Coordinates of C-alpha atoms and ligand atoms in Angstrom, one line a residue:
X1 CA 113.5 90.1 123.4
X2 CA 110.1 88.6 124.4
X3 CA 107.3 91.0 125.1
X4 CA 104.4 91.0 127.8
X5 CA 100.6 91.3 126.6
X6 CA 99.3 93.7 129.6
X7 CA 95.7 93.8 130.5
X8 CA 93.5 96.8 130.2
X9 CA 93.8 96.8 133.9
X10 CA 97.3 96.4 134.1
X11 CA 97.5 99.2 131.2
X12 CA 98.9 102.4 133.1
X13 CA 101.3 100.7 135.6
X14 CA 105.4 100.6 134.7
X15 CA 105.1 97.0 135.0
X16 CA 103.2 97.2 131.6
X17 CA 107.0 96.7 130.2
X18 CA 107.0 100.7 129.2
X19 CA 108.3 103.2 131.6
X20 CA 106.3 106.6 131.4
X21 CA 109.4 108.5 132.3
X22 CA 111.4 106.9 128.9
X23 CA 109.1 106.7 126.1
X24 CA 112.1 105.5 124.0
X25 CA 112.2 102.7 125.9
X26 CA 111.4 100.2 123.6
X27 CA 112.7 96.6 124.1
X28 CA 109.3 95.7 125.4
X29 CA 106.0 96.2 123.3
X30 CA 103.4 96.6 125.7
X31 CA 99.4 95.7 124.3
X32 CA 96.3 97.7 125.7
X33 CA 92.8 96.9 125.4
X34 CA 91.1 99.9 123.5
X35 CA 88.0 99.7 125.7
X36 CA 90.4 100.8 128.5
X37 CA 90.5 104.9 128.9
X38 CA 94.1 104.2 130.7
X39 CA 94.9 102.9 127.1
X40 CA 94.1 105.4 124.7
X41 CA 95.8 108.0 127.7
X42 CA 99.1 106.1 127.0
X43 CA 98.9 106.0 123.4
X44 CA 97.9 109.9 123.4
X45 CA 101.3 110.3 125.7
X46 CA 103.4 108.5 123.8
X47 CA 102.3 110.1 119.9
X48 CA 102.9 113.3 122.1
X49 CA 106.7 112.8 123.1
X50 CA 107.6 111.4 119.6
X51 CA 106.9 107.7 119.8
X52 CA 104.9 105.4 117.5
X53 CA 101.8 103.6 118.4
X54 CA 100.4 100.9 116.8
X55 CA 96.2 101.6 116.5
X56 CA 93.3 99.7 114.9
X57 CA 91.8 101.3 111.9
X58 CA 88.8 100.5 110.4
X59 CA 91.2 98.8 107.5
X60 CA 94.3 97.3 109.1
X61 CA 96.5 98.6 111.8
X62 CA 98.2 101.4 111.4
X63 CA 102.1 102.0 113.2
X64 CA 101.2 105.9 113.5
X65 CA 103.4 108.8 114.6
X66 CA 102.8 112.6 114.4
X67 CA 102.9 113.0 110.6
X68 CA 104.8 116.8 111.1
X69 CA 107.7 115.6 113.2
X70 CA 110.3 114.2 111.1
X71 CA 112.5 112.2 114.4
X72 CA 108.6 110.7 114.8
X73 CA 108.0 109.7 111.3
X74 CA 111.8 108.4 111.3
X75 CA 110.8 105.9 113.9
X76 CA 107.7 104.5 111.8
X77 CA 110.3 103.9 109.0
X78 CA 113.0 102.0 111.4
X79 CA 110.1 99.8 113.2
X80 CA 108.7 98.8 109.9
X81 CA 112.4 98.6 108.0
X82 CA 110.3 100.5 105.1
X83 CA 112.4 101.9 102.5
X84 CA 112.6 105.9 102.6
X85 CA 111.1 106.2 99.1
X86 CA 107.6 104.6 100.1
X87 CA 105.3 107.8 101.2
X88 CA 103.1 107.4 103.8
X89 CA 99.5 107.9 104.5
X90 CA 98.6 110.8 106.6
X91 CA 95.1 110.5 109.0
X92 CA 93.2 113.7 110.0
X93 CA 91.6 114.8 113.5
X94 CA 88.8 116.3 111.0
X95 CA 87.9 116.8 107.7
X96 CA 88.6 120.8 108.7
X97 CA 92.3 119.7 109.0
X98 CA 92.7 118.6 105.3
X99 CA 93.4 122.5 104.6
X100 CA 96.3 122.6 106.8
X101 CA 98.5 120.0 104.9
X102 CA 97.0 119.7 101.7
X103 CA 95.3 121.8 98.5
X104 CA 92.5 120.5 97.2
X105 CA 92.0 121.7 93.5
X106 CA 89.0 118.9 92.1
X107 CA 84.9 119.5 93.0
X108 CA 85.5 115.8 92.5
X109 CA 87.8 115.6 95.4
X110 CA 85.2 117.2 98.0
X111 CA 82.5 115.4 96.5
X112 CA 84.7 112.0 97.4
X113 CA 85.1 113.3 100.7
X114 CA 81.8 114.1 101.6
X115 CA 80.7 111.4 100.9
X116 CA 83.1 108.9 102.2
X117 CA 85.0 110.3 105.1
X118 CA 85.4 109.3 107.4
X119 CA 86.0 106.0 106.0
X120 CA 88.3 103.8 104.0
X121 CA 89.0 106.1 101.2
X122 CA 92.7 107.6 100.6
X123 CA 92.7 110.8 98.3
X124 CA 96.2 111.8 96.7
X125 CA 96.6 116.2 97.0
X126 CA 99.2 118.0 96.6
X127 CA 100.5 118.5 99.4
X128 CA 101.6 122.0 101.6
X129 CA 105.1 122.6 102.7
X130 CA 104.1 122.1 106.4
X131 CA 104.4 118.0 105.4
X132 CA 107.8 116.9 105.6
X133 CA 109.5 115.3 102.9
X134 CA 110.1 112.0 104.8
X135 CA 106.4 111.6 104.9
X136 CA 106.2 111.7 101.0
X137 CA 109.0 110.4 100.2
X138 CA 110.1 113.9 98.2
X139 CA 106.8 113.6 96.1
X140 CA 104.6 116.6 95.8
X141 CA 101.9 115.1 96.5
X142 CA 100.3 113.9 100.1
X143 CA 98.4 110.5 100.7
X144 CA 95.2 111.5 103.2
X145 CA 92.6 109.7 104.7
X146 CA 90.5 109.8 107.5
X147 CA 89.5 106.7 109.8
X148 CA 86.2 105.8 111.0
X149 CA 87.4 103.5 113.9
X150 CA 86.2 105.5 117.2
X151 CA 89.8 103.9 119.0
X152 CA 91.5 106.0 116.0
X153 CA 89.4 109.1 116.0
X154 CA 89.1 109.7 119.6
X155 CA 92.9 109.6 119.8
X156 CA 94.0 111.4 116.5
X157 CA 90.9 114.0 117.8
X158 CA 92.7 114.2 121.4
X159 CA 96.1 115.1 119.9
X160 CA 94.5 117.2 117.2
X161 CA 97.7 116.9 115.4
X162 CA 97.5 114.7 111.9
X163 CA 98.9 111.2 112.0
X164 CA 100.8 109.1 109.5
X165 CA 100.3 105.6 109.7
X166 CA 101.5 102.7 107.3
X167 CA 100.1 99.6 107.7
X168 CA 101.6 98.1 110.9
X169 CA 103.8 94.9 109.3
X170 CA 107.2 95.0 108.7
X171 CA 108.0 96.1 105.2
X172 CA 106.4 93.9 102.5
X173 CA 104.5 91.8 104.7
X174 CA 101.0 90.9 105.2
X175 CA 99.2 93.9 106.6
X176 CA 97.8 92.7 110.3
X177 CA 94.5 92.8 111.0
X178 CA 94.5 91.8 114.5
X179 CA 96.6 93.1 117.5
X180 CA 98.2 89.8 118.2
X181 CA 99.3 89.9 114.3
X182 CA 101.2 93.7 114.9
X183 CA 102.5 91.9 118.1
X184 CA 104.1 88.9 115.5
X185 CA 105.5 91.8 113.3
X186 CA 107.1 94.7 115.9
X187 CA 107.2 92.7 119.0
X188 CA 110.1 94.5 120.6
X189 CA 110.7 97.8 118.2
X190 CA 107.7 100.1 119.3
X191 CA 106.4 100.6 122.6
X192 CA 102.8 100.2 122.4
X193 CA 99.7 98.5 120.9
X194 CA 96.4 99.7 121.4
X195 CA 94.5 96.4 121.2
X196 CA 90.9 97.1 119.2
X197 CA 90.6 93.6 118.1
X198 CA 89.7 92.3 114.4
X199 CA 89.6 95.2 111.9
X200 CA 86.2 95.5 109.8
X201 CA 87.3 95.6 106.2
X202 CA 90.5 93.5 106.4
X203 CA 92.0 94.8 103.6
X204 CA 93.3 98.4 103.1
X205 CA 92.2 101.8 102.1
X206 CA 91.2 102.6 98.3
X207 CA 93.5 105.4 96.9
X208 CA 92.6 107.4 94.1
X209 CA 93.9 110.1 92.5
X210 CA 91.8 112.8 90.3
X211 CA 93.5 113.4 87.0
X212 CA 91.6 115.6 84.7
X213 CA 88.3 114.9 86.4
X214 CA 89.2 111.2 86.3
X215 CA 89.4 109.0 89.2
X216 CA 92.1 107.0 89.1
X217 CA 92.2 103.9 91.1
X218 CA 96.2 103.1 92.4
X219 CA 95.2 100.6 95.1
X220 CA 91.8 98.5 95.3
X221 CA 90.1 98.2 98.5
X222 CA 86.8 98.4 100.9
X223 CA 85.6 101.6 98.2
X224 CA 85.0 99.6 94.8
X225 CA 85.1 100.8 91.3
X226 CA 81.5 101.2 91.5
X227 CA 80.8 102.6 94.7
X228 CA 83.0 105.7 92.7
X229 CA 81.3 106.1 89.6
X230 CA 78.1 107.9 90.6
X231 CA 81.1 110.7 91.0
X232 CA 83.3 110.9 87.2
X233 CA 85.0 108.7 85.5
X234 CA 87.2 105.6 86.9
X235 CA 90.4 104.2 85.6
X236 CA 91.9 101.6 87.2
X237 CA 95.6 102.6 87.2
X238 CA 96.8 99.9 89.4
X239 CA 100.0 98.3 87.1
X240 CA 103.6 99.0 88.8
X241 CA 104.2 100.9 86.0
X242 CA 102.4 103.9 86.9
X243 CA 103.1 104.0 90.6
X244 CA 106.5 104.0 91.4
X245 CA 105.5 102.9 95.2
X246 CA 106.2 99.8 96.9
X247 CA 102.3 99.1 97.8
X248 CA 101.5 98.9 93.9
X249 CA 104.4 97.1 93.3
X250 CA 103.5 93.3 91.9
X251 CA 105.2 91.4 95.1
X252 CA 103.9 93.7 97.6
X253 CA 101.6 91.6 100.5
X254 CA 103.8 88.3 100.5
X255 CA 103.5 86.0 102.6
X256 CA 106.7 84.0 103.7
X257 CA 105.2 80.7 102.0
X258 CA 105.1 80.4 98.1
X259 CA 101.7 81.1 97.0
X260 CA 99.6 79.9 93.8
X261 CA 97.2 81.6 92.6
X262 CA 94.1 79.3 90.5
X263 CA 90.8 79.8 88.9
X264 CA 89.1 76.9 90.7
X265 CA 90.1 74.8 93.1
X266 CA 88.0 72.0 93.8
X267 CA 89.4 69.8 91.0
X268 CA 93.1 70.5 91.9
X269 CA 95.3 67.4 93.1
X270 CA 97.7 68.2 95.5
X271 CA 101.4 66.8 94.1
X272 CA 102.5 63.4 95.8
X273 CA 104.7 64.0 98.9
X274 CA 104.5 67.8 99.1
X275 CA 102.6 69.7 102.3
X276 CA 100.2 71.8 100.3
X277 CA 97.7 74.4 101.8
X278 CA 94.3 75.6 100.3
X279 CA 93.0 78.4 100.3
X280 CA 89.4 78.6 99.0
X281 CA 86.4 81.5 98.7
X282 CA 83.4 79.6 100.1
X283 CA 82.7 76.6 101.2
X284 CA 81.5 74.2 98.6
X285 CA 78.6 73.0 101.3
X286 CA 78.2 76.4 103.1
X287 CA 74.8 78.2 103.4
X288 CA 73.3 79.4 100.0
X289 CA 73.8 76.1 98.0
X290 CA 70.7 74.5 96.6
X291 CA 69.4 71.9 98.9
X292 CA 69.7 68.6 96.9
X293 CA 73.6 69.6 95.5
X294 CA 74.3 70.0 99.2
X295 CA 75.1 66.5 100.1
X296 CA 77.3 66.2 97.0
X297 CA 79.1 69.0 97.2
X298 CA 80.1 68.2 101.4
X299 CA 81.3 64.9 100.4
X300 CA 83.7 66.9 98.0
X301 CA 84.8 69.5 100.7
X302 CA 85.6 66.0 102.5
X303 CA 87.7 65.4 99.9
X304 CA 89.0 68.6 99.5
X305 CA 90.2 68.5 103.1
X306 CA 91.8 65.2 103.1
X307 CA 94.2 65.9 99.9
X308 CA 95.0 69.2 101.9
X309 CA 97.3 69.6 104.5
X310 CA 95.7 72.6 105.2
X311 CA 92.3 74.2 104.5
X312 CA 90.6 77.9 105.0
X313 CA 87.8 79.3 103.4
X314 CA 87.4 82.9 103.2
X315 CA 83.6 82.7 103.6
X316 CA 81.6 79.8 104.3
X317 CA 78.7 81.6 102.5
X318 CA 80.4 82.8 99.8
X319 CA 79.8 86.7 101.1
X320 CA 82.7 89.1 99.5
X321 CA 83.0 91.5 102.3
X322 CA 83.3 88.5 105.5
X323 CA 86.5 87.3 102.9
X324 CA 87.8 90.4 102.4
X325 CA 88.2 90.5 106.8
X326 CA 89.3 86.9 106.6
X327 CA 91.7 87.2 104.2
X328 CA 95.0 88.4 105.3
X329 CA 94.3 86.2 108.9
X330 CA 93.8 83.1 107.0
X331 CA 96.9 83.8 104.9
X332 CA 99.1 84.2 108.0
X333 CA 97.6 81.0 109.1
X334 CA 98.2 79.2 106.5
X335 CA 101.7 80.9 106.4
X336 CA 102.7 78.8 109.5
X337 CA 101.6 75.3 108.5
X338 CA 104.8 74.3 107.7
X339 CA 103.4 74.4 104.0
X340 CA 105.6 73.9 100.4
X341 CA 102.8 75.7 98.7
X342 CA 99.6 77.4 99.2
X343 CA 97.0 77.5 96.7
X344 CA 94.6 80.5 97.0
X345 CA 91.6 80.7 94.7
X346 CA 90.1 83.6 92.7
X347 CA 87.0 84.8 94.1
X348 CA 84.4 86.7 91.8
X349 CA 85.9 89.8 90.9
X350 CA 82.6 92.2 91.6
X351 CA 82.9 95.2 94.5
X352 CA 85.6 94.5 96.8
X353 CA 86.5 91.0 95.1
X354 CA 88.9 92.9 93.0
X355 CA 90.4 94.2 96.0
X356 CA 91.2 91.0 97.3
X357 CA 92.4 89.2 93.8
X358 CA 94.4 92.0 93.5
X359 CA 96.3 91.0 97.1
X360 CA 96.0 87.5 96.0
X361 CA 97.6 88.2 93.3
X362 CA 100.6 90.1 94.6
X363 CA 101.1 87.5 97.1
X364 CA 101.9 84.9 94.2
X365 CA 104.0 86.9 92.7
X366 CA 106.8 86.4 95.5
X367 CA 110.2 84.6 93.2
X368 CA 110.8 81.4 94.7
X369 CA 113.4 81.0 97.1
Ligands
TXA1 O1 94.0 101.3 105.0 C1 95.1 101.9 104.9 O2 95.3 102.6 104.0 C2 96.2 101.6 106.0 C3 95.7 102.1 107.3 C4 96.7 102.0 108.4 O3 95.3 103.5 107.1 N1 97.4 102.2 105.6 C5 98.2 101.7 104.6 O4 99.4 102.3 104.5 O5 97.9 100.7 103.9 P1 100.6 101.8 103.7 O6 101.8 102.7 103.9 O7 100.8 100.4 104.0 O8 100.2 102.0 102.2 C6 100.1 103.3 101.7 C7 100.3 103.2 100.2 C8 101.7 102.8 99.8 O9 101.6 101.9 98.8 C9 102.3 104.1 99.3 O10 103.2 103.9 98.3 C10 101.1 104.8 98.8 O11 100.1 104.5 99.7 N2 101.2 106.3 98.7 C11 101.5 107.1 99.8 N3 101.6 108.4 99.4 C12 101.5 108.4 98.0 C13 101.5 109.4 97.1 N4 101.7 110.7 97.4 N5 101.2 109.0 95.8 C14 101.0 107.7 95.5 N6 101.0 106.7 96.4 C15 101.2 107.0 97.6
MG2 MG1 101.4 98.4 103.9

């Protein structure tokens, strides 16, 4: 089954591999540019008849399907072949709609949400019996957000129905972060992407939860520990233990290559005979190194490069948030190298650093095979 990237122009005719008259057509995934109003139309069409539509968040992208129509939600979990008992995340039109499917019961709660919706921020509630149980998974509780990418917002606005929408890889994949990468994972199993190019953040949403006025932290992202403490008390509650969900689970974000995960890499020997990638934070030459080290340092990236088969850095200038974007593009780069091993470094674990350790580290938790 091969599918057809469509231009914006070509967006709204049949040829675009999807037939308006059978939205369940879906042996062809047709891609839109967001920028074309023909585009969003489709993808407002199609979330209206019960299909799923993959759409740029300000995160990654989302598969999204009206979150209070179970055959719709079904469809999110075939694409993705996502286990029933993962719950998904549910977007709003409008901060006005969180009262519709979910109680909020925390001054802590509003306080989040004033300040950081729309944004990448996901808020546990319970949830109201409107939300059907595929969407949480049987839990009482119901994972909200609200995105600030305008593709996202003008169409969740237009429908004014809530959306759920799981990262848009197939189950415990890298999440994409581009619409080519959505088109690498569900080419051929949902009918359309809406093409908004590279996501901002890169990495997805924060989710907390508030226990006893405490924030508690079950997936790191864009919102860092610190960015929530003007607001209570955080805990971290990120161990597998405590979440019994397949995002907090210690191999989640794999990549199909083994992957190592080091403290420093610019020492590290690559084994005799073996295709090694690295995967490094900054450049050790890149802008924001002292003049005189500068020349030292380059010969060593030289180095570096040569003992590698393969090199990335998340961030030639060493800046957390341009690696947190980079970081699941590079690792499905690197992914298709041909490598026996990728090496990935720490990077500093301040703000969003943890966020991305905490990937990194999931991705080298995959057992051999
Ligand atoms: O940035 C994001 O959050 C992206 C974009 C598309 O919005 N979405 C995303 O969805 O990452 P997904 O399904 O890949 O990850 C959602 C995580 C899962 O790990 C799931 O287990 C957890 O949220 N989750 C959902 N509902 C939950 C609940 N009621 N309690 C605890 N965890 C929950
Ligand atoms: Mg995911």
């Amino acid at each position: 089954m091969r599918t057809e990237i469509v231009s914006a122009v070509r967006a709204g005719q049949t040829s675009s591999g999807i037939q308006a008259d059978d939205p369940s057509q879906t042996d062809r995934t047709a891609v839109v540019r967001a920028e074309s109003s023909e585009g969003c139309a489709k993808a407002i069409k199609l979330l209206r008849e019960g299909e799923v539509v993959a759409l740029p968040t300000e995160t990654v992208y989302g598969l999204a399907a009206d979150a209070l129509s179970v055959s719709a939600v079904a469809k999110i979990f075939e694409a993705k072949e996502r286990p029933r008992f993962d719950p998904l995340i549910v977007h709003l039109p409008s901060r006005k709609a969180l009262a519709e499917i979910a109680i909020v019961e925390s001054p802590i709660a509003s306080q989040l949400i004033e300040k950081f919706w729309p944004g990448p921020l996901t808020i546990i509630f319970r949830k109201c019996d409107v939300v059907p149980d595929i969407v949480t998974a049987g839990l009482e509780t119901v994972a909200v957000r609200m995105s600030a990418h305008p593709v996202f917002r003008e169409i969740v606005s237009a429908l004014n129905r809530p959306l759920a929408a799981p990262s848009a890889n197939r189950f415990g994949r890298v999440s994409p972060t581009t619409g080519q990468h959505v088109l690498d994972e569900l080419d051929g199993r949902i009918p359309l992407i809406v093409d908004g190019g590279a996501t901002e953040h890169g990495i997805e949403s924060t989710i907390v939860r508030i226990v006893d006025d405490v924030i508690e932290v079950l997936r790191r992202g864009p919102i860092s520990e610190g960015m929530l403490q003007p607001f209570g008390e955080v805990h971290e509650r990120t161990s597998a233990s405590v979440i019994k969900a397949p995002g907090q689970l210690p191999t989640h974000y794999a990549p199909n290559t083994r992957l190592a995960l080091v403290d420093d890499l610019k020492n590290f020997s690559t084994p005799n005979g073996k295709r090694v990638g690295a995967l490094f934070f900054r450049s050790p030459g890149g802008v924001g190194e002292p003049g005189p080290r500068s020349a030292t340092v380059a010969t060593g990236a030289l180095r570096e490069v040569k003992n590698f088969a393969a090199v990335r850095h998340l961030s030639e200038s060493g800046n957390l948030r341009e690696a947190a974007a980079n970081l699941f593009r590079m690792l499905r780069e690197l992914d298709v190298e041909n490598l026996d091993l990728i090496l990935a470094e720490r990077v500093p674990g301040e703000g969003i650093g943890a966020a991305i350790n905490d990937r990194l580290e999931r991705a080298s938790n995959r057992p051999a095979d």
